[in-house]
Amino acid sequence: MKLLLIFFLGLIPSTLIWNENFNEAQQQAKNTHKQLLINFSGSDWCGPCIRLRKEILESEVFEAYAKENLVLVRADFPRQKKNQLPAAQVKQNESLAEQYNPEGKFPYTLLLDENGKVIKTWDGYPNEPADKFVSEIKTR
């Protein structure tokens, strides 16, 4: 019975956990000595954001690396009414944008050390395959 359960659990696609609370994510990064990756996204209106998510951030190579090495934060700014976030989340995302994305770029992705210091940024869609994107993270 255990083998059957393990088999079926293996069929479920693994999805990464994207934190919505930066302070909690930063504390997790400090506790685990991992880097933070923040992704500013307009999930329902920004074409390059959607492409980045589908082609890179949801790729097997990125997920495998991120699962072991990164704490992920998504600051989403949807526009469609059906996708609106709770007011508290909007406030958190706006606060994070004031600190790390004051120009309001979308998509905008940052790699930070566990203390919140910016190591690298990607302005717009990184026009490269997922494995190259992961290689850039690894070299930082």
CSV table of C-alpha atoms in Angstrom, one decimal:
chain,number,residue,atom,x,y,z
A,1,MET,CA,0.0,0.0,0.0
A,2,LYS,CA,2.9,2.4,0.8
A,3,LEU,CA,4.5,1.8,-2.6
A,4,LEU,CA,1.2,2.6,-4.3
A,5,LEU,CA,0.9,5.8,-2.4
A,6,ILE,CA,4.4,6.8,-3.2
A,7,PHE,CA,3.8,6.0,-6.9
A,8,PHE,CA,0.7,8.2,-7.0
A,9,LEU,CA,2.4,11.0,-5.1
A,10,GLY,CA,5.2,10.9,-7.7
A,11,LEU,CA,2.6,11.5,-10.5
A,12,ILE,CA,1.5,14.8,-8.9
A,13,PRO,CA,3.4,17.6,-10.4
A,14,SER,CA,5.5,19.4,-7.8
A,15,THR,CA,4.9,23.1,-7.6
A,16,LEU,CA,7.1,25.6,-5.9
A,17,ILE,CA,5.9,27.7,-3.0
A,18,TRP,CA,5.9,31.4,-3.8
A,19,ASN,CA,5.7,33.4,-0.7
A,20,GLU,CA,3.5,36.5,-0.6
A,21,ASN,CA,5.0,37.9,2.6
A,22,PHE,CA,8.5,39.3,2.1
A,23,ASN,CA,9.3,39.5,5.8
A,24,GLU,CA,8.5,35.9,6.4
A,25,ALA,CA,10.4,34.9,3.2
A,26,GLN,CA,13.4,36.9,4.3
A,27,GLN,CA,13.4,35.2,7.7
A,28,GLN,CA,13.2,31.8,6.0
A,29,ALA,CA,16.1,32.8,3.8
A,30,LYS,CA,18.2,33.8,6.9
A,31,ASN,CA,17.3,30.6,8.7
A,32,THR,CA,18.2,28.4,5.8
A,33,HIS,CA,21.0,30.6,4.3
A,34,LYS,CA,19.3,30.7,0.9
A,35,GLN,CA,19.0,33.5,-1.6
A,36,LEU,CA,15.7,35.3,-2.3
A,37,LEU,CA,14.2,35.6,-5.7
A,38,ILE,CA,11.5,38.3,-6.0
A,39,ASN,CA,9.3,38.4,-9.1
A,40,PHE,CA,7.2,41.5,-9.8
A,41,SER,CA,4.4,40.4,-12.1
A,42,GLY,CA,1.2,41.5,-13.7
A,43,SER,CA,-0.2,37.9,-13.9
A,44,ASP,CA,-3.3,38.7,-15.8
A,45,TRP,CA,-2.3,41.5,-18.1
A,46,CYS,CA,1.5,41.5,-18.7
A,47,GLY,CA,2.4,39.3,-21.7
A,48,PRO,CA,6.1,39.1,-20.8
A,49,CYS,CA,5.2,38.3,-17.2
A,50,ILE,CA,3.1,35.4,-18.3
A,51,ARG,CA,5.8,34.1,-20.6
A,52,LEU,CA,8.4,34.4,-17.9
A,53,ARG,CA,6.3,32.4,-15.5
A,54,LYS,CA,5.4,29.7,-18.1
A,55,GLU,CA,8.8,29.3,-19.9
A,56,ILE,CA,11.3,29.9,-17.1
A,57,LEU,CA,9.8,30.0,-13.5
A,58,GLU,CA,7.6,26.9,-14.1
A,59,SER,CA,10.3,25.0,-16.0
A,60,GLU,CA,11.6,21.7,-14.6
A,61,VAL,CA,15.2,23.1,-14.4
A,62,PHE,CA,14.2,26.2,-12.5
A,63,GLU,CA,11.9,24.3,-10.1
A,64,ALA,CA,14.6,21.7,-9.4
A,65,TYR,CA,17.2,24.4,-8.6
A,66,ALA,CA,14.8,26.7,-6.7
A,67,LYS,CA,13.4,24.0,-4.5
A,68,GLU,CA,16.8,23.4,-3.0
A,69,ASN,CA,18.5,26.8,-3.2
A,70,LEU,CA,16.0,29.7,-3.2
A,71,VAL,CA,13.2,31.3,-1.2
A,72,LEU,CA,10.7,32.7,-3.7
A,73,VAL,CA,8.5,35.8,-3.4
A,74,ARG,CA,5.9,36.9,-6.0
A,75,ALA,CA,4.6,40.4,-5.9
A,76,ASP,CA,1.6,40.3,-8.2
A,77,PHE,CA,-0.3,43.3,-9.5
A,78,PRO,CA,-3.3,41.8,-11.4
A,79,ARG,CA,-5.8,44.2,-13.0
A,80,GLN,CA,-8.9,42.1,-13.7
A,81,LYS,CA,-11.5,42.3,-11.0
A,82,LYS,CA,-11.8,38.6,-10.7
A,83,ASN,CA,-8.1,38.3,-9.8
A,84,GLN,CA,-7.9,41.1,-7.3
A,85,LEU,CA,-5.9,40.4,-4.2
A,86,PRO,CA,-7.0,41.1,-0.6
A,87,ALA,CA,-6.3,44.7,0.5
A,88,ALA,CA,-3.6,43.6,2.9
A,89,GLN,CA,-1.7,41.7,0.1
A,90,VAL,CA,-2.0,44.7,-2.2
A,91,LYS,CA,-0.5,46.9,0.6
A,92,GLN,CA,2.4,44.4,1.1
A,93,ASN,CA,3.1,44.2,-2.6
A,94,GLU,CA,3.1,48.0,-2.9
A,95,SER,CA,5.5,48.3,0.0
A,96,LEU,CA,7.8,45.8,-1.6
A,97,ALA,CA,7.6,47.7,-4.9
A,98,GLU,CA,8.5,50.9,-3.2
A,99,GLN,CA,11.7,49.3,-1.8
A,100,TYR,CA,12.8,47.1,-4.8
A,101,ASN,CA,10.8,48.3,-7.8
A,102,PRO,CA,10.1,52.0,-7.5
A,103,GLU,CA,9.9,52.5,-11.3
A,104,GLY,CA,7.1,49.9,-11.6
A,105,LYS,CA,8.7,47.6,-14.1
A,106,PHE,CA,7.0,44.4,-15.2
A,107,PRO,CA,8.2,41.8,-15.2
A,108,TYR,CA,11.1,42.7,-12.9
A,109,THR,CA,13.0,39.9,-11.1
A,110,LEU,CA,15.6,40.4,-8.4
A,111,LEU,CA,18.0,38.0,-6.7
A,112,LEU,CA,18.8,39.0,-3.1
A,113,ASP,CA,21.1,37.7,-0.5
A,114,GLU,CA,19.5,36.5,2.8
A,115,ASN,CA,19.8,40.0,4.2
A,116,GLY,CA,17.9,41.6,1.4
A,117,LYS,CA,20.9,43.0,-0.6
A,118,VAL,CA,20.3,43.0,-4.3
A,119,ILE,CA,22.8,40.7,-6.1
A,120,LYS,CA,21.3,40.8,-9.6
A,121,THR,CA,18.2,42.0,-11.5
A,122,TRP,CA,16.4,41.1,-14.6
A,123,ASP,CA,14.5,43.9,-16.2
A,124,GLY,CA,11.7,42.5,-18.4
A,125,TYR,CA,11.6,39.1,-19.9
A,126,PRO,CA,15.1,37.5,-19.8
A,127,ASN,CA,15.3,36.4,-23.4
A,128,GLU,CA,17.1,33.1,-22.6
A,129,PRO,CA,16.3,29.5,-21.9
A,130,ALA,CA,15.6,28.4,-18.3
A,131,ASP,CA,18.9,26.6,-17.9
A,132,LYS,CA,20.8,29.8,-18.8
A,133,PHE,CA,18.6,31.8,-16.3
A,134,VAL,CA,19.4,29.2,-13.6
A,135,SER,CA,23.2,29.4,-14.5
A,136,GLU,CA,23.1,33.1,-13.9
A,137,ILE,CA,21.6,32.6,-10.5
A,138,LYS,CA,24.2,29.9,-9.7
A,139,THR,CA,27.2,32.2,-10.5
A,140,ARG,CA,26.0,34.9,-8.0
